[in-house]
Amino acid sequence: MSAVLQETGVPPATARRTGEVILDLKKISLSFGGVKALTDISFDVREHEIRAIIGPNGAGKSSMLNVINGVYHPQQGEIVYRGVPRRGMNTYDAARSGIARTFQNIALFKGMTVLDNIMTGRNLKMKSNFLLQALYWGPAQREEMAHRREVEKVIDFLEIQHIRKTPVGRLPYGLQKRVELGRALAAQPEILLLDEPMAGMNVEEKQDMCRFILDVNDQFGTTIVLIEHDMGVVMDISDRVVVLDYGRKIADGTPDEVRSSQDVINAYLGVAH
Ligand SMILES: Nc1ncnc2c1ncn2[C@@H]1O[C@H](COP(=O)(O)OP(=O)(O)O)[C@@H](O)[C@H]1O
Ligand SMILES: [Mg+2]
């Protein structure tokens, strides 16, 4: 099952240290008209953890991330982030409070360079607006330089120096996904939400992406919530896994616990309810 990473010698997830609960999702229900995307879902995420969400197509995984970062507002339930209960967090609040994400379908500015795309990840951190820049050119300039340095760090970290001036639309898919990760990292998030970061990648690109995710987690202590279809990857890099099926939680535990759950096996084999 773990073919992708066994070759790279990544230490097992259990060797990593995880901390207190940072994000607690309580009885979340979300529907769109008659469609129940999420029904009464509860799970938590611990600091420094790599927490995977898996499940068949349409299970509600992306909806769950959209609830966490305020794109969707659940009809029921509560999100407790760092001990503070929130019902109606919007995307701006979520980003300000340290939650960044990537999307299932790449959401980058295709005509802009890698550098400029990653720079957009700094927007929320920028104090000076256009007027301030005109009035106080010096400080604004210094701030701009500080942001550029952060962005260059991300570019070095992701090993994309050679393409920093290339328009994103000209890059192969695997590298576009890496740039999208870069934009999220530029915001220096506490929690990083990744929606299928390895979908459509070949084995080598997946290995690279796994290494970057593990390095982000290790070096920056970033908590990661990951949706991923490749079971080998999920089982290798996750500390804990929550399994959704038809908008309901059917399992939650370590990779080994989840792997041996009969409900999970049935869901993946398509056994009727
Ligand atoms: N904006 C939306 N409007 C209507 N239905 C939606 C919307 N977003 C998701 N859904 C529905 O919610 C369910 C879960 O979708 P999604 O969260 O994308 O699943 P997954 O990411 O697990 O494949 C699906 O039935 C989907 O059609
Ligand atoms: Mg999805």
PDB file of N, CA, C and O in Angstrom, residues 23-30 40-44 64 67-68 73-81 83-89:
ATOM      1  N   LEU A  23      -8.009  22.645  16.554  1.00  0.00           N
ATOM      2  CA  LEU A  23      -9.252  22.847  15.812  1.00  0.00           C
ATOM      3  C   LEU A  23     -10.219  21.740  16.194  1.00  0.00           C
ATOM      4  O   LEU A  23      -9.886  20.558  16.095  1.00  0.00           O
ATOM      5  N   ASP A  24     -11.405  22.136  16.667  1.00  0.00           N
ATOM      6  CA  ASP A  24     -12.377  21.140  17.116  1.00  0.00           C
ATOM      7  C   ASP A  24     -13.686  21.368  16.367  1.00  0.00           C
ATOM      8  O   ASP A  24     -14.322  22.409  16.529  1.00  0.00           O
ATOM      9  N   LEU A  25     -14.058  20.413  15.545  1.00  0.00           N
ATOM     10  CA  LEU A  25     -15.291  20.530  14.758  1.00  0.00           C
ATOM     11  C   LEU A  25     -16.373  19.730  15.464  1.00  0.00           C
ATOM     12  O   LEU A  25     -16.188  18.544  15.756  1.00  0.00           O
ATOM     13  N   LYS A  26     -17.484  20.421  15.760  1.00  0.00           N
ATOM     14  CA  LYS A  26     -18.508  19.786  16.585  1.00  0.00           C
ATOM     15  C   LYS A  26     -19.843  19.731  15.860  1.00  0.00           C
ATOM     16  O   LYS A  26     -20.428  20.774  15.567  1.00  0.00           O
ATOM     17  N   LYS A  27     -20.264  18.526  15.581  1.00  0.00           N
ATOM     18  CA  LYS A  27     -21.600  18.257  15.028  1.00  0.00           C
ATOM     19  C   LYS A  27     -21.937  19.157  13.848  1.00  0.00           C
ATOM     20  O   LYS A  27     -22.980  19.812  13.825  1.00  0.00           O
ATOM     21  N   ILE A  28     -21.068  19.174  12.881  1.00  0.00           N
ATOM     22  CA  ILE A  28     -21.262  20.037  11.713  1.00  0.00           C
ATOM     23  C   ILE A  28     -22.239  19.399  10.723  1.00  0.00           C
ATOM     24  O   ILE A  28     -22.058  18.259  10.303  1.00  0.00           O
ATOM     25  N   SER A  29     -23.278  20.159  10.366  1.00  0.00           N
ATOM     26  CA  SER A  29     -24.179  19.726   9.299  1.00  0.00           C
ATOM     27  C   SER A  29     -24.293  20.835   8.273  1.00  0.00           C
ATOM     28  O   SER A  29     -24.422  22.012   8.623  1.00  0.00           O
ATOM     29  N   LEU A  30     -24.239  20.427   7.012  1.00  0.00           N
ATOM     30  CA  LEU A  30     -24.285  21.402   5.912  1.00  0.00           C
ATOM     31  C   LEU A  30     -25.114  20.814   4.792  1.00  0.00           C
ATOM     32  O   LEU A  30     -24.908  19.676   4.379  1.00  0.00           O
ATOM     33  N   ASP A  40     -23.794  15.952  10.763  1.00  0.00           N
ATOM     34  CA  ASP A  40     -23.395  15.703  12.148  1.00  0.00           C
ATOM     35  C   ASP A  40     -21.947  15.214  12.285  1.00  0.00           C
ATOM     36  O   ASP A  40     -21.668  14.235  12.964  1.00  0.00           O
ATOM     37  N   ILE A  41     -21.049  15.926  11.646  1.00  0.00           N
ATOM     38  CA  ILE A  41     -19.637  15.496  11.637  1.00  0.00           C
ATOM     39  C   ILE A  41     -18.873  16.148  12.784  1.00  0.00           C
ATOM     40  O   ILE A  41     -18.853  17.373  12.905  1.00  0.00           O
ATOM     41  N   SER A  42     -18.214  15.322  13.588  1.00  0.00           N
ATOM     42  CA  SER A  42     -17.329  15.832  14.634  1.00  0.00           C
ATOM     43  C   SER A  42     -15.959  15.179  14.515  1.00  0.00           C
ATOM     44  O   SER A  42     -15.867  13.970  14.320  1.00  0.00           O
ATOM     45  N   PHE A  43     -14.921  15.989  14.581  1.00  0.00           N
ATOM     46  CA  PHE A  43     -13.565  15.461  14.738  1.00  0.00           C
ATOM     47  C   PHE A  43     -12.662  16.619  15.137  1.00  0.00           C
ATOM     48  O   PHE A  43     -13.046  17.781  15.027  1.00  0.00           O
ATOM     49  N   ASP A  44     -11.486  16.274  15.649  1.00  0.00           N
ATOM     50  CA  ASP A  44     -10.583  17.361  16.018  1.00  0.00           C
ATOM     51  C   ASP A  44      -9.241  17.207  15.320  1.00  0.00           C
ATOM     52  O   ASP A  44      -8.949  16.175  14.719  1.00  0.00           O
ATOM     53  N   MET A  64     -16.051  19.971   3.716  1.00  0.00           N
ATOM     54  CA  MET A  64     -15.511  20.077   5.078  1.00  0.00           C
ATOM     55  C   MET A  64     -14.418  21.148   5.130  1.00  0.00           C
ATOM     56  O   MET A  64     -14.423  21.998   6.028  1.00  0.00           O
ATOM     57  N   VAL A  67     -15.929  24.509   4.982  1.00  0.00           N
ATOM     58  CA  VAL A  67     -16.506  24.927   6.268  1.00  0.00           C
ATOM     59  C   VAL A  67     -15.394  25.467   7.172  1.00  0.00           C
ATOM     60  O   VAL A  67     -15.531  26.516   7.796  1.00  0.00           O
ATOM     61  N   ILE A  68     -14.257  24.750   7.179  1.00  0.00           N
ATOM     62  CA  ILE A  68     -13.168  25.163   8.073  1.00  0.00           C
ATOM     63  C   ILE A  68     -12.648  26.550   7.696  1.00  0.00           C
ATOM     64  O   ILE A  68     -12.372  27.368   8.565  1.00  0.00           O
ATOM     65  N   HIS A  73     -21.030  28.060   5.258  1.00  0.00           N
ATOM     66  CA  HIS A  73     -21.468  28.203   6.647  1.00  0.00           C
ATOM     67  C   HIS A  73     -22.413  27.075   7.004  1.00  0.00           C
ATOM     68  O   HIS A  73     -23.487  26.973   6.428  1.00  0.00           O
ATOM     69  N   PRO A  74     -22.012  26.219   7.927  1.00  0.00           N
ATOM     70  CA  PRO A  74     -22.857  25.074   8.269  1.00  0.00           C
ATOM     71  C   PRO A  74     -24.163  25.525   8.916  1.00  0.00           C
ATOM     72  O   PRO A  74     -24.182  26.513   9.657  1.00  0.00           O
ATOM     73  N   GLN A  75     -25.262  24.809   8.623  1.00  0.00           N
ATOM     74  CA  GLN A  75     -26.546  25.137   9.245  1.00  0.00           C
ATOM     75  C   GLN A  75     -26.517  24.785  10.723  1.00  0.00           C
ATOM     76  O   GLN A  75     -27.183  25.389  11.530  1.00  0.00           O
ATOM     77  N   GLN A  76     -25.733  23.742  11.040  1.00  0.00           N
ATOM     78  CA  GLN A  76     -25.618  23.348  12.444  1.00  0.00           C
ATOM     79  C   GLN A  76     -24.180  23.052  12.787  1.00  0.00           C
ATOM     80  O   GLN A  76     -23.398  22.668  11.916  1.00  0.00           O
ATOM     81  N   GLY A  77     -23.876  23.208  14.085  1.00  0.00           N
ATOM     82  CA  GLY A  77     -22.552  22.851  14.558  1.00  0.00           C
ATOM     83  C   GLY A  77     -21.688  24.047  14.869  1.00  0.00           C
ATOM     84  O   GLY A  77     -22.098  25.196  14.680  1.00  0.00           O
ATOM     85  N   GLU A  78     -20.503  23.743  15.351  1.00  0.00           N
ATOM     86  CA  GLU A  78     -19.619  24.777  15.859  1.00  0.00           C
ATOM     87  C   GLU A  78     -18.172  24.409  15.524  1.00  0.00           C
ATOM     88  O   GLU A  78     -17.817  23.236  15.525  1.00  0.00           O
ATOM     89  N   ILE A  79     -17.383  25.436  15.248  1.00  0.00           N
ATOM     90  CA  ILE A  79     -15.950  25.226  15.039  1.00  0.00           C
ATOM     91  C   ILE A  79     -15.228  25.932  16.171  1.00  0.00           C
ATOM     92  O   ILE A  79     -15.405  27.140  16.353  1.00  0.00           O
ATOM     93  N   VAL A  80     -14.448  25.178  16.937  1.00  0.00           N
ATOM     94  CA  VAL A  80     -13.664  25.801  18.001  1.00  0.00           C
ATOM     95  C   VAL A  80     -12.217  25.844  17.531  1.00  0.00           C
ATOM     96  O   VAL A  80     -11.593  24.806  17.294  1.00  0.00           O
ATOM     97  N   TYR A  81     -11.731  27.070  17.344  1.00  0.00           N
ATOM     98  CA  TYR A  81     -10.369  27.246  16.853  1.00  0.00           C
ATOM     99  C   TYR A  81      -9.555  27.921  17.945  1.00  0.00           C
ATOM    100  O   TYR A  81      -9.895  29.010  18.389  1.00  0.00           O
ATOM    101  N   GLY A  83      -9.527  27.250  21.029  1.00  0.00           N
ATOM    102  CA  GLY A  83     -10.359  27.447  22.211  1.00  0.00           C
ATOM    103  C   GLY A  83     -11.489  28.445  22.024  1.00  0.00           C
ATOM    104  O   GLY A  83     -12.302  28.628  22.926  1.00  0.00           O
ATOM    105  N   VAL A  84     -11.565  29.111  20.877  1.00  0.00           N
ATOM    106  CA  VAL A  84     -12.606  30.117  20.654  1.00  0.00           C
ATOM    107  C   VAL A  84     -13.694  29.543  19.743  1.00  0.00           C
ATOM    108  O   VAL A  84     -13.422  29.167  18.604  1.00  0.00           O
ATOM    109  N   PRO A  85     -14.938  29.438  20.258  1.00  0.00           N
ATOM    110  CA  PRO A  85     -16.018  28.908  19.415  1.00  0.00           C
ATOM    111  C   PRO A  85     -16.409  29.905  18.330  1.00  0.00           C
ATOM    112  O   PRO A  85     -16.509  31.106  18.594  1.00  0.00           O
ATOM    113  N   ARG A  86     -16.599  29.403  17.126  1.00  0.00           N
ATOM    114  CA  ARG A  86     -17.004  30.284  16.031  1.00  0.00           C
ATOM    115  C   ARG A  86     -18.118  29.599  15.261  1.00  0.00           C
ATOM    116  O   ARG A  86     -18.042  28.416  14.989  1.00  0.00           O
ATOM    117  N   ARG A  87     -19.107  30.375  14.916  1.00  0.00           N
ATOM    118  CA  ARG A  87     -20.144  29.791  14.053  1.00  0.00           C
ATOM    119  C   ARG A  87     -20.002  30.330  12.647  1.00  0.00           C
ATOM    120  O   ARG A  87     -20.034  29.599  11.678  1.00  0.00           O
ATOM    121  N   GLY A  88     -19.792  31.630  12.553  1.00  0.00           N
ATOM    122  CA  GLY A  88     -19.814  32.222  11.220  1.00  0.00           C
ATOM    123  C   GLY A  88     -18.500  32.842  10.792  1.00  0.00           C
ATOM    124  O   GLY A  88     -18.436  34.008  10.471  1.00  0.00           O
ATOM    125  N   MET A  89     -17.442  32.049  10.799  1.00  0.00           N
ATOM    126  CA  MET A  89     -16.168  32.588  10.334  1.00  0.00           C
ATOM    127  C   MET A  89     -16.247  32.782   8.810  1.00  0.00           C
ATOM    128  O   MET A  89     -16.706  31.898   8.096  1.00  0.00           O
TER     129      MET A  89
END
